[in-house]
Coordinates of C-alpha atoms in Angstrom, one line a residue:
Chain A
M1 CA 79.5 150.5 -22.6
A2 CA 79.9 153.1 -19.7
P3 CA 78.2 156.4 -20.5
T4 CA 80.6 159.3 -21.1
L5 CA 80.2 163.0 -21.5
P6 CA 80.8 164.2 -25.1
S7 CA 84.4 165.5 -25.5
S8 CA 83.6 167.9 -28.3
D9 CA 81.0 170.6 -28.7
Q10 CA 79.0 168.4 -30.9
A11 CA 78.0 165.1 -29.2
S12 CA 77.8 162.0 -31.3
D13 CA 74.5 160.2 -31.8
Q14 CA 75.9 157.4 -29.7
D15 CA 76.9 159.7 -26.9
N16 CA 73.4 161.2 -27.0
W17 CA 71.9 157.8 -26.9
D18 CA 73.9 156.6 -23.9
N19 CA 73.5 159.8 -21.9
G20 CA 69.8 159.8 -22.7
R21 CA 69.4 156.2 -21.6
L22 CA 71.3 156.9 -18.4
A23 CA 69.1 159.9 -17.6
R24 CA 66.0 157.9 -18.4
K25 CA 67.2 155.1 -16.1
R26 CA 67.8 157.5 -13.2
Q27 CA 64.3 159.0 -13.8
L28 CA 62.6 155.7 -14.0
L29 CA 64.4 154.0 -11.1
I30 CA 64.4 157.0 -8.7
E31 CA 68.0 156.7 -7.4
I32 CA 68.4 156.5 -3.7
V33 CA 71.4 155.6 -1.5
L34 CA 70.8 153.3 1.4
R35 CA 73.0 153.8 4.4
N36 CA 72.2 150.3 5.8
R37 CA 72.3 146.9 4.3
L38 CA 68.7 145.9 4.1
T39 CA 67.4 142.3 3.5
A40 CA 64.2 141.2 1.8
L41 CA 62.3 138.0 1.2
V42 CA 60.2 137.8 -2.0
V43 CA 57.4 135.2 -1.9
D44 CA 55.9 134.7 -5.4
G45 CA 54.8 131.6 -7.2
D46 CA 55.5 133.1 -10.6
T47 CA 59.1 133.0 -11.7
T48 CA 59.0 136.2 -13.8
C49 CA 57.4 138.2 -11.0
R50 CA 59.8 136.9 -8.4
V51 CA 62.9 137.5 -10.5
L52 CA 61.8 141.0 -11.5
E53 CA 60.9 142.0 -7.9
Q54 CA 64.2 140.6 -6.6
L55 CA 66.2 142.4 -9.2
L56 CA 64.4 145.7 -8.5
L57 CA 65.3 145.4 -4.9
R58 CA 68.9 144.5 -5.7
S59 CA 69.2 147.5 -7.9
Y60 CA 68.7 149.5 -4.7
G61 CA 71.3 147.4 -2.9
V62 CA 68.9 145.3 -1.0
Q63 CA 70.0 141.7 -0.3
T64 CA 67.2 139.4 -1.4
Q65 CA 66.1 135.8 -1.2
G66 CA 63.1 134.3 -3.1
V67 CA 60.8 131.4 -2.5
D68 CA 57.9 130.3 -4.7
N69 CA 55.3 129.1 -2.1
G70 CA 53.9 130.1 1.2
R71 CA 55.0 127.0 3.1
D72 CA 58.7 127.5 2.3
A73 CA 58.3 131.2 3.3
V74 CA 56.9 130.2 6.7
A75 CA 59.6 127.5 7.1
L76 CA 62.4 130.0 6.3
I77 CA 61.1 132.5 8.9
A78 CA 60.6 129.7 11.4
S79 CA 64.2 128.6 11.0
G80 CA 65.3 132.0 12.4
V81 CA 66.3 133.9 9.3
K82 CA 65.4 137.6 9.7
F83 CA 64.5 140.1 7.0
D84 CA 63.8 143.8 7.1
L85 CA 61.1 143.4 4.4
I86 CA 58.9 140.6 3.2
I87 CA 57.1 140.9 -0.2
I88 CA 54.4 138.4 -0.5
D89 CA 51.8 137.6 -3.2
M90 CA 48.2 136.7 -2.1
I91 CA 47.8 133.6 -4.3
L92 CA 50.6 131.1 -3.7
P93 CA 51.0 127.4 -4.2
V94 CA 51.0 125.0 -1.3
L95 CA 50.1 127.6 1.3
N96 CA 48.3 130.8 0.2
G97 CA 49.6 134.2 0.9
L98 CA 46.9 135.1 3.5
E99 CA 47.6 132.1 5.6
A100 CA 51.4 132.4 5.2
T101 CA 51.2 136.0 6.4
R102 CA 49.1 135.1 9.4
Q103 CA 51.5 132.3 10.4
I104 CA 54.5 134.6 10.0
R105 CA 52.8 137.3 12.2
D106 CA 51.8 134.6 14.7
M107 CA 55.5 133.8 15.1
G108 CA 56.0 137.3 16.4
V109 CA 57.6 138.7 13.3
H110 CA 57.1 142.4 13.1
C111 CA 59.1 143.3 10.0
K112 CA 57.5 145.3 7.2
M113 CA 55.3 143.1 5.0
L114 CA 54.1 144.2 1.6
G115 CA 51.3 142.4 0.0
V116 CA 52.0 142.7 -3.8
T117 CA 49.3 141.0 -5.8
I118 CA 47.4 141.2 -9.1
C119 CA 44.1 141.1 -7.1
S120 CA 42.8 144.6 -7.0
G121 CA 39.4 144.4 -5.3
E122 CA 38.7 146.1 -2.0
S123 CA 37.7 142.8 -0.3
E124 CA 41.1 141.3 -1.3
R125 CA 42.8 144.4 0.0
Q126 CA 41.0 144.3 3.3
A127 CA 41.6 140.5 3.7
F128 CA 45.4 140.9 3.1
L129 CA 45.7 143.8 5.5
A130 CA 43.7 141.9 8.1
A131 CA 46.0 138.9 7.6
G132 CA 48.9 141.1 8.6
V133 CA 50.5 142.9 5.7
D134 CA 51.3 146.5 6.3
V135 CA 50.9 147.8 2.8
F136 CA 48.8 146.4 -0.1
I137 CA 50.2 147.1 -3.6
E138 CA 48.7 146.0 -6.9
K139 CA 51.2 144.4 -9.2
P140 CA 53.6 145.4 -10.7
L141 CA 55.8 146.5 -7.8
D142 CA 57.3 149.8 -8.9
P143 CA 59.8 152.3 -7.6
E144 CA 57.1 154.9 -6.7
H145 CA 55.8 152.5 -4.0
L146 CA 59.0 150.8 -3.1
V147 CA 61.4 153.7 -2.6
P148 CA 59.5 155.5 0.2
I149 CA 59.3 152.1 2.1
L150 CA 63.1 151.5 1.6
R151 CA 63.8 155.0 2.9
E152 CA 61.6 154.4 5.9
L153 CA 63.4 151.1 6.7
D154 CA 66.8 152.8 6.2
G155 CA 65.8 155.4 8.7
Q156 CA 66.1 158.3 6.2
Chain B
M1 CA 73.0 149.5 -41.2
D2 CA 75.2 151.4 -38.8
L3 CA 75.0 151.2 -35.0
A4 CA 73.2 154.5 -34.5
A5 CA 70.6 153.6 -37.1
L6 CA 70.0 150.2 -35.5
K7 CA 69.5 151.8 -32.1
T8 CA 67.0 154.3 -33.6
Q9 CA 65.2 151.4 -35.2
L10 CA 65.0 149.6 -31.9
K11 CA 63.8 152.7 -30.1
N12 CA 61.1 153.3 -32.7
F13 CA 60.0 149.6 -32.6
V14 CA 59.6 149.7 -28.8
Q15 CA 57.8 153.0 -29.1
S16 CA 55.4 151.4 -31.6
M17 CA 54.7 148.6 -29.1
F18 CA 53.8 151.3 -26.5
E19 CA 51.6 153.1 -29.0
E20 CA 49.7 149.9 -29.9
G21 CA 49.1 149.1 -26.3
V22 CA 51.1 145.9 -26.5
L23 CA 53.5 147.2 -23.9
D24 CA 53.1 149.7 -21.1
N25 CA 55.5 151.7 -18.9
Q26 CA 56.4 148.7 -16.8
F27 CA 58.6 147.5 -19.8
S28 CA 60.5 150.8 -19.6
Q29 CA 61.3 150.0 -16.0
I30 CA 62.7 146.6 -17.0
Q31 CA 64.8 148.2 -19.8
A32 CA 66.1 150.6 -17.2
L33 CA 67.3 147.7 -15.0
Q34 CA 69.7 146.5 -17.8
D35 CA 73.2 147.8 -17.4
S36 CA 76.8 146.6 -17.7
T37 CA 76.3 144.3 -14.7
N38 CA 73.2 142.8 -16.3
P39 CA 73.9 143.3 -20.1
N40 CA 71.4 140.5 -21.2
F41 CA 68.7 141.2 -18.6
V42 CA 66.0 142.2 -21.1
E43 CA 66.5 139.0 -23.2
E44 CA 66.6 136.8 -20.1
V45 CA 63.4 138.2 -18.7
I46 CA 61.6 138.0 -22.0
T47 CA 62.7 134.4 -22.4
L48 CA 61.7 133.5 -18.8
F49 CA 58.3 135.2 -19.3
C50 CA 57.6 133.5 -22.7
N51 CA 58.5 130.0 -21.3
D52 CA 56.2 130.6 -18.3
A53 CA 53.4 132.1 -20.4
E54 CA 53.4 129.2 -22.9
R55 CA 53.4 126.6 -20.1
I56 CA 50.4 128.4 -18.4
I57 CA 48.4 128.8 -21.6
N58 CA 48.9 125.1 -22.3
E59 CA 47.7 124.2 -18.8
I60 CA 44.7 126.5 -19.1
N61 CA 43.9 124.8 -22.5
R62 CA 44.2 121.4 -20.9
N63 CA 42.0 122.3 -18.0
L64 CA 39.3 123.7 -20.2
G65 CA 39.4 120.4 -22.2
Y66 CA 37.9 118.5 -19.3
Q67 CA 34.2 118.0 -19.1
N68 CA 34.2 119.2 -15.5
V69 CA 36.4 122.2 -15.3
D70 CA 38.3 122.8 -12.0
F71 CA 37.7 126.5 -11.9
S72 CA 39.8 127.1 -8.8
N73 CA 42.8 125.5 -10.5
L74 CA 42.0 127.7 -13.5
D75 CA 42.0 130.8 -11.3
S76 CA 45.4 130.0 -10.0
Y77 CA 46.8 129.8 -13.6
V78 CA 45.0 133.0 -14.7
H79 CA 46.4 134.7 -11.6
Q80 CA 49.9 133.7 -12.5
L81 CA 49.6 134.8 -16.2
K82 CA 48.0 138.1 -15.3
G83 CA 50.7 138.7 -12.7
S84 CA 53.7 138.0 -14.9
S85 CA 52.1 139.9 -17.8
S86 CA 51.6 142.9 -15.5
S87 CA 55.2 142.6 -14.2
I88 CA 56.8 142.6 -17.7
G89 CA 54.5 145.3 -19.0
A90 CA 52.5 143.1 -21.4
N91 CA 49.5 145.4 -21.3
R92 CA 47.1 143.8 -23.8
L93 CA 47.9 140.3 -22.6
K94 CA 47.2 141.5 -19.0
L95 CA 43.8 142.9 -20.1
A96 CA 43.0 139.6 -22.0
C97 CA 43.6 137.7 -18.7
A98 CA 41.0 139.9 -17.0
N99 CA 38.4 138.5 -19.4
L100 CA 39.3 135.0 -18.6
R101 CA 39.3 135.8 -14.9
Q102 CA 35.8 137.1 -15.1
A103 CA 34.5 134.1 -17.1
S104 CA 36.2 131.8 -14.6
D105 CA 34.5 133.7 -11.7
E106 CA 31.2 133.2 -13.4
R107 CA 32.0 129.5 -13.9
N108 CA 31.3 130.1 -17.6
K109 CA 33.2 127.5 -19.6
E110 CA 32.2 128.8 -23.0
G111 CA 33.2 132.3 -21.9
C112 CA 36.6 130.9 -20.7
L113 CA 37.2 129.3 -24.1
Q114 CA 36.5 132.5 -25.9
A115 CA 38.8 134.4 -23.5
L116 CA 41.5 131.9 -23.9
Q117 CA 41.4 132.4 -27.7
L118 CA 42.0 136.1 -27.2
I119 CA 44.8 135.4 -24.8
T120 CA 46.4 133.0 -27.3
C121 CA 46.2 135.7 -30.0
E122 CA 47.6 138.4 -27.8
Y123 CA 50.4 136.2 -26.6
C124 CA 51.4 135.1 -30.2
L125 CA 51.4 138.8 -31.2
L126 CA 53.6 139.7 -28.2
R127 CA 56.0 136.9 -28.8
R128 CA 56.5 137.9 -32.5
K129 CA 57.2 141.4 -31.5
F130 CA 59.5 140.3 -28.7
Q131 CA 61.4 138.1 -31.2
A132 CA 61.9 141.1 -33.5
L133 CA 63.0 143.3 -30.6
L134 CA 65.5 140.7 -29.4
H135 CA 66.8 140.3 -33.0
L136 CA 67.5 144.1 -33.1
E137 CA 69.2 144.0 -29.6
R138 CA 71.4 141.1 -30.6
S139 CA 72.4 142.9 -33.9
I140 CA 73.3 146.0 -31.8
V141 CA 75.4 143.9 -29.4
E142 CA 77.2 142.2 -32.3
L143 CA 78.0 145.5 -33.9
E144 CA 79.2 147.1 -30.7
T145 CA 81.4 144.1 -30.0
N146 CA 82.9 144.2 -33.5
Q147 CA 83.7 147.9 -33.1
K148 CA 85.7 147.4 -29.9

């Protein structure tokens, strides 16, 4: 149901619920408007994580693709597909995130890469940054981290 | 029960899950992503998560049943479960995964088995609460549909 402003002085409980939910949504998701059509690749072996990260990006108007292992990510990039943003987990099936990141960078790809992983130790962080990610984020990916990056990519 | 009362019951039920530490703020983000273009998003994500979690817990159980445990394989499963728990906001389950991760790092099979017991308990609790939450959501959708 689309939220509507109350038509009378006394809003119904349902109107209050819907307006409250919309306000909360805006607050939680930090609304931004992108001027450009951005594209992103999400590389995560876990389906729940991958689906959620893709949907979060799509809620901001980012066109996304997802793959579930490092080898497919490298192959996709090698085929010539370009992305403004790559979000990649550290531990991946087939080819791990560190090696996949190195191979992507070795291909001359300079797009923004976010290492989003459950590993939170300093050694993991340093290793991922050394492999070539620009930003290291501990899961879950949230709007507070993502929105400034999207604004930067959008040239805002 | 009328629609407003059902919605209040759902809101209070979710709030109780936050207060018990079963869920954290990440779940609020997921709820916020549900709208008219994704009306069943919360149910779909919960279903996806539960299917994955059960598969992973079964795999961990199977791995720990071997005399020689492949701890690197175990690490990969724990990583997945901790990641998806974190992404859906399953706070207590995420914390339980940390215990298993530590035991696995120490190559401590007995410790892993104990940690797995806790993970299984936390997952069963979470699943029960998610089932109750989805039952309330479906009742709300049914009432809203009937009122149109």
